[in-house]
Coordinates of C-alpha atoms in Angstrom, one line a residue:
X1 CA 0.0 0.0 0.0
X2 CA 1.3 3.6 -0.8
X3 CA 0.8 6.2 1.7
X4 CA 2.9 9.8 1.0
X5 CA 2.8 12.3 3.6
X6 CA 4.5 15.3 2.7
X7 CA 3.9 19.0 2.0
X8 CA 3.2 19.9 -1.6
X9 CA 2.1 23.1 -3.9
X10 CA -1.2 22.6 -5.0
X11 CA -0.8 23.3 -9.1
X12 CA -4.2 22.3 -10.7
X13 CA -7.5 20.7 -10.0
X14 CA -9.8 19.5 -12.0
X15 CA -13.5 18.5 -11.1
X16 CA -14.5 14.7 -11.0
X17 CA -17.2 13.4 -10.1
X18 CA -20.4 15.4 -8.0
X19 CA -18.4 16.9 -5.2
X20 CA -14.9 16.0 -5.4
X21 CA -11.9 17.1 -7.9
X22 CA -8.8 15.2 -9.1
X23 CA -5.9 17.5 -7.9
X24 CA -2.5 17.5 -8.8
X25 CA 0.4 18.4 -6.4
X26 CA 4.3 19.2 -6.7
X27 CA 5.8 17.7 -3.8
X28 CA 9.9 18.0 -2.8
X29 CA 10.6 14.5 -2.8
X30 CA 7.8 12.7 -4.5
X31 CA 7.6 14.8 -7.8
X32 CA 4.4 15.9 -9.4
X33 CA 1.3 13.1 -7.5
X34 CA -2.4 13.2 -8.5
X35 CA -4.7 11.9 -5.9
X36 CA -9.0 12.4 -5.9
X37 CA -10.2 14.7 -3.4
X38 CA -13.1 14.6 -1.5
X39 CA -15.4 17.4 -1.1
X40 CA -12.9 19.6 -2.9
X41 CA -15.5 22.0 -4.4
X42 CA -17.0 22.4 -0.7
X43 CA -17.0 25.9 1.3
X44 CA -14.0 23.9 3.4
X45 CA -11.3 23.2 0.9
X46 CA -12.4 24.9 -2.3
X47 CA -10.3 27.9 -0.9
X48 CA -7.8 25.2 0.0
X49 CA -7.2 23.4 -3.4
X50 CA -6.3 27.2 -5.2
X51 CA -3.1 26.5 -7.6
X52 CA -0.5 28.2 -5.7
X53 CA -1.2 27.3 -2.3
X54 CA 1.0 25.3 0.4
X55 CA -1.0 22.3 1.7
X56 CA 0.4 19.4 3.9
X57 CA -1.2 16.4 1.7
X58 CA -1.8 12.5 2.9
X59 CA -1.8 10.4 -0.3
X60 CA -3.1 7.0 -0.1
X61 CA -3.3 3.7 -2.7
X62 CA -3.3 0.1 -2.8
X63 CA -1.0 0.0 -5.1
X64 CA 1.3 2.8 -7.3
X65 CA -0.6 2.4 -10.3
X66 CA -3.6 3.1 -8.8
X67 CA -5.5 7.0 -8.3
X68 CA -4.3 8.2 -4.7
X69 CA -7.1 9.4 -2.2
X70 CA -5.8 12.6 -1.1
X71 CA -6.6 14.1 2.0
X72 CA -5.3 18.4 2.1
X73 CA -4.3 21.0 5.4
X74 CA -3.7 24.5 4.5
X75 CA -0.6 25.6 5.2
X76 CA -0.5 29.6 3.2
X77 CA -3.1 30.4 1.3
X78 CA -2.2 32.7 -2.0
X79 CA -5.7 32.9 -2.9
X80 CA -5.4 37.5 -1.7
X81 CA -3.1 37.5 -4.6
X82 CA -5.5 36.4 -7.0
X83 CA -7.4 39.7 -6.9
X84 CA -4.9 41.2 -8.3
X85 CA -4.9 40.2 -12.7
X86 CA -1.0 40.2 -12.9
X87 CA 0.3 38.0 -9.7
X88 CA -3.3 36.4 -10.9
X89 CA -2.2 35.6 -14.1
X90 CA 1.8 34.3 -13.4
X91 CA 0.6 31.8 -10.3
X92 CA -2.3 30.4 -13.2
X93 CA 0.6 30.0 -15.8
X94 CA 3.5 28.6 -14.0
X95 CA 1.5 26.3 -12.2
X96 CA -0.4 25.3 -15.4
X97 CA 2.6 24.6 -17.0
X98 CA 4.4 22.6 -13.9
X99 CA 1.2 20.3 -14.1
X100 CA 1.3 19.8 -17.9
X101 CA 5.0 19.3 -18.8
X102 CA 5.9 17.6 -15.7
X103 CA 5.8 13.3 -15.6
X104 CA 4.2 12.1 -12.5
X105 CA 5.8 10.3 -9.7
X106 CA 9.4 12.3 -10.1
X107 CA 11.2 14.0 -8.0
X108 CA 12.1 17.8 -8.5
X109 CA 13.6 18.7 -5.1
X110 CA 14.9 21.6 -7.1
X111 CA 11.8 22.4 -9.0
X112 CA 9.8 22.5 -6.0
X113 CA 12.0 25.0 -4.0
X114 CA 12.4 27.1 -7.3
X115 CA 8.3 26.9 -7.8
X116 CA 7.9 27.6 -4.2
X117 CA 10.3 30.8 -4.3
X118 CA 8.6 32.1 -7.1
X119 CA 5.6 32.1 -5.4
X120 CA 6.8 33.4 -2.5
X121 CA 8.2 36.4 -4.5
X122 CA 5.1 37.1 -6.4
X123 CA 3.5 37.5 -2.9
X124 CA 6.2 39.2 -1.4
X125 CA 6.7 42.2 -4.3
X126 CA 3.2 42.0 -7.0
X127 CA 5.0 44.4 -9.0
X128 CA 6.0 42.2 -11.7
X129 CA 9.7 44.3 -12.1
X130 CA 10.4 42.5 -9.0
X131 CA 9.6 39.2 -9.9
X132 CA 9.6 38.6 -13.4
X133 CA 13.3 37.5 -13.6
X134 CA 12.5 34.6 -11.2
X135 CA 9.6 33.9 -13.7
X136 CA 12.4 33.7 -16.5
X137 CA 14.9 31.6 -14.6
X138 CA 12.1 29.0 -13.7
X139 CA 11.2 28.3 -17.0
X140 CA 14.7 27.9 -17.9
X141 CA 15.4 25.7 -15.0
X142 CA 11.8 23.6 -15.6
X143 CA 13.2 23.2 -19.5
X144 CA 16.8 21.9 -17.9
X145 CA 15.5 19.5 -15.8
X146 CA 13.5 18.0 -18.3
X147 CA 16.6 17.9 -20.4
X148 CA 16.1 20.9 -22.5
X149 CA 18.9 23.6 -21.1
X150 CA 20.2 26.2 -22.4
X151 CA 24.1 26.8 -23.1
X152 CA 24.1 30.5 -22.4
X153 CA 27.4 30.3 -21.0
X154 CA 29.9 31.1 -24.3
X155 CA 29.1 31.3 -27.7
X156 CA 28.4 29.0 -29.9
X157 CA 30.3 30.2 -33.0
X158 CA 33.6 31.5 -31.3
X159 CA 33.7 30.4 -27.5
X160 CA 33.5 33.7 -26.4
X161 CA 32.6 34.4 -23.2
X162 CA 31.9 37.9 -22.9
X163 CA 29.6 40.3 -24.9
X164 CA 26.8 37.3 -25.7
X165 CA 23.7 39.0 -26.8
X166 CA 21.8 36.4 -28.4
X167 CA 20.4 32.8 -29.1
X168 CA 20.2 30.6 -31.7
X169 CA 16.7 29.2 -32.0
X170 CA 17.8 25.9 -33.2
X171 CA 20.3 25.1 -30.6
X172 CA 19.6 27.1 -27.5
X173 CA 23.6 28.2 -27.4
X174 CA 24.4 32.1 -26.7
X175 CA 25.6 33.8 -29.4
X176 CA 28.5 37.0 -29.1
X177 CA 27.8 40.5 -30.4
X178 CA 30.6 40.0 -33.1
X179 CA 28.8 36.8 -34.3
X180 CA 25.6 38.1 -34.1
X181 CA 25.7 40.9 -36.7
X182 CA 25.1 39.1 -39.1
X183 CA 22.2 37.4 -38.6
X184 CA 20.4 40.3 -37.2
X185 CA 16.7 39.2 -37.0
X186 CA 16.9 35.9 -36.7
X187 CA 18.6 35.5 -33.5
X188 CA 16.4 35.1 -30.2
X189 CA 17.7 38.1 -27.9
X190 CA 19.5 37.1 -24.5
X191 CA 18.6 39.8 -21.3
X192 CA 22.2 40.7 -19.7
X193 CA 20.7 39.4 -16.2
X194 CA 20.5 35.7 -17.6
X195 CA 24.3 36.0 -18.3
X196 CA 26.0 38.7 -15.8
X197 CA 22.9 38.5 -13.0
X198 CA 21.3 41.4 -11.3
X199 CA 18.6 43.1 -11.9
X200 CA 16.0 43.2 -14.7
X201 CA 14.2 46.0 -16.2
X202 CA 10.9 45.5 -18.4
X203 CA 12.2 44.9 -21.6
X204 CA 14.9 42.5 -20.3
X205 CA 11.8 40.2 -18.8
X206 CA 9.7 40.6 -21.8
X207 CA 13.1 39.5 -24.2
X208 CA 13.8 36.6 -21.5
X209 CA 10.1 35.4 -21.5
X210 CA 10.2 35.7 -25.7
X211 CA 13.4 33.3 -25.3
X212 CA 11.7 30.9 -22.8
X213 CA 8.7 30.8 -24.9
X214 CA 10.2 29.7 -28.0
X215 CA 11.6 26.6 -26.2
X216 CA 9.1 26.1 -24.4
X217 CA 6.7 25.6 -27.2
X218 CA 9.3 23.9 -29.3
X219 CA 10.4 21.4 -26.7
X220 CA 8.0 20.8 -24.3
X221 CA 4.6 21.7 -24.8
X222 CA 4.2 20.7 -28.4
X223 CA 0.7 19.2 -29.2
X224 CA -0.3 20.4 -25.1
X225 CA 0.1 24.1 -26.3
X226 CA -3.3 24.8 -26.9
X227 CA -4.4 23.9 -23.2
X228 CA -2.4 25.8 -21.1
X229 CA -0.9 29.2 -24.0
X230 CA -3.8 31.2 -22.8
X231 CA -2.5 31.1 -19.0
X232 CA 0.6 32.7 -20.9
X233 CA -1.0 35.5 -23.4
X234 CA -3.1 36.5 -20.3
X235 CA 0.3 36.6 -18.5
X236 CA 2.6 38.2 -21.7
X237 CA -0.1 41.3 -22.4
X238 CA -0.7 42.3 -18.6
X239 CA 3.5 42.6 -18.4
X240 CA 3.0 44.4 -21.5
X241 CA 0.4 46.9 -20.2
X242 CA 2.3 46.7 -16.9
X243 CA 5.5 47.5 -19.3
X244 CA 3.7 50.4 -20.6
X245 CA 2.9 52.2 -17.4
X246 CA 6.3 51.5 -15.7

């Protein structure tokens, strides 16, 4: 018999059934679980099972390849942020896309601290200037650990190492301001904080969630696009209108 106790990030739920919901959770050492949930779209624990939120979960089967019953605590509740469109809108898209991309049963120690931080940044700063560059380095560490990385750190022409400004979109390897020239247009464009660190202004996030996109679509998503790019316009025009006001 399986039995998982164990906190977890709630990152989607979907109804089943009259009362109760399938819900997936990204746990630290048990990767991404599913498990049915009783009563989940009761006044108790419909506030409980909101993508985004910390729950200590019980997960219980007769055997591994069977659907866990889940029982759910609350342990933070993000659902305040959720009045607010933008943090709204990046919790709704990097949890849908941790629940779509990611194989069940997995562990993402990494992954779940990174998802967890994010999170916690989003609630700690809404103004997406102060978060948006964690959004960029979690899709580019969700597309590593499913063994889709970027090489940003020399270029892929010359081996260069300093003045990269660019990315092939064929390989994903950074390309240097010498070797760029000529290709000017066709190059995906790399934000100086993905190669130097620091800070981020708006266009830097915008170009780093363009480069993201482009692998994420390529690499990962594929025929699962449809489902889950809405989460990402909603989430790519509010930083734009955001962008616009700054």
């Amino acid at each position: 018999m399986m039995r998982i106790v164990t906190p977890a990030i709630v990152v989607a739920m979907r109804p089943h059934g009259e009362h109760g919901a399938v819900v997936r959770l990204l746990t630290p050492e048990h990767g991404l679980q599913a498990g049915y949930v009783r009563g989940a779209r009761g006044r108790r624990l419909r506030p409980v099972l909101i993508p985004g939120n910390l729950v200590e979960a019980t997960l219980s089967a007769r055997t591994e390849t069977q659907l866990a019953q889940a029982m759910v605590e609350p342990v933070r509740s993000r659902a305040p942020l959720l009045q607010e469109p933008l943090p709204a809108a990046a919790i709704d898209w990097v949890c849908a896309l941790t629940a779509t991309v990611l194989p069940e049963g997995q562990p993402y120690a990494t992954l779940y601290q990174a998802l967890d931080g994010l999170i916690g940044a989003i609630e700690a700063a809404p103004a997406a200037s102060g978060w948006g560059s964690s959004l960029v380095r979690y899709e580019l560490l969700l597309l590593a650990e499913q063994g889709f990385g970027l090489d940003l750190g020399q270029c892929a022409a010359s081996g260069a190492t300093d003045r990269l400004v660019a990315v092939s979109p064929r390989s994903g390897r950074a390309v240097s301001a010498a070797e760029a020239a000529p290709y000017a247009g066709k190059l995906l464009p790399l934000p100086p904080f993905l190669v130097g660190g620091g800070t981020a202004d708006w266009p830097d996030i915008l170009d780093g969630l363009r480069l993201t996109g482009h692998f994420l679509s390529r690499d990962l998503l594929g025929d699962r696009v449809a489902p889950v790019e809405a989460a990402r316009d909603r989430l790519i025009e509010r930083l734009r209108r955001a962008a616009g006001t700054a």
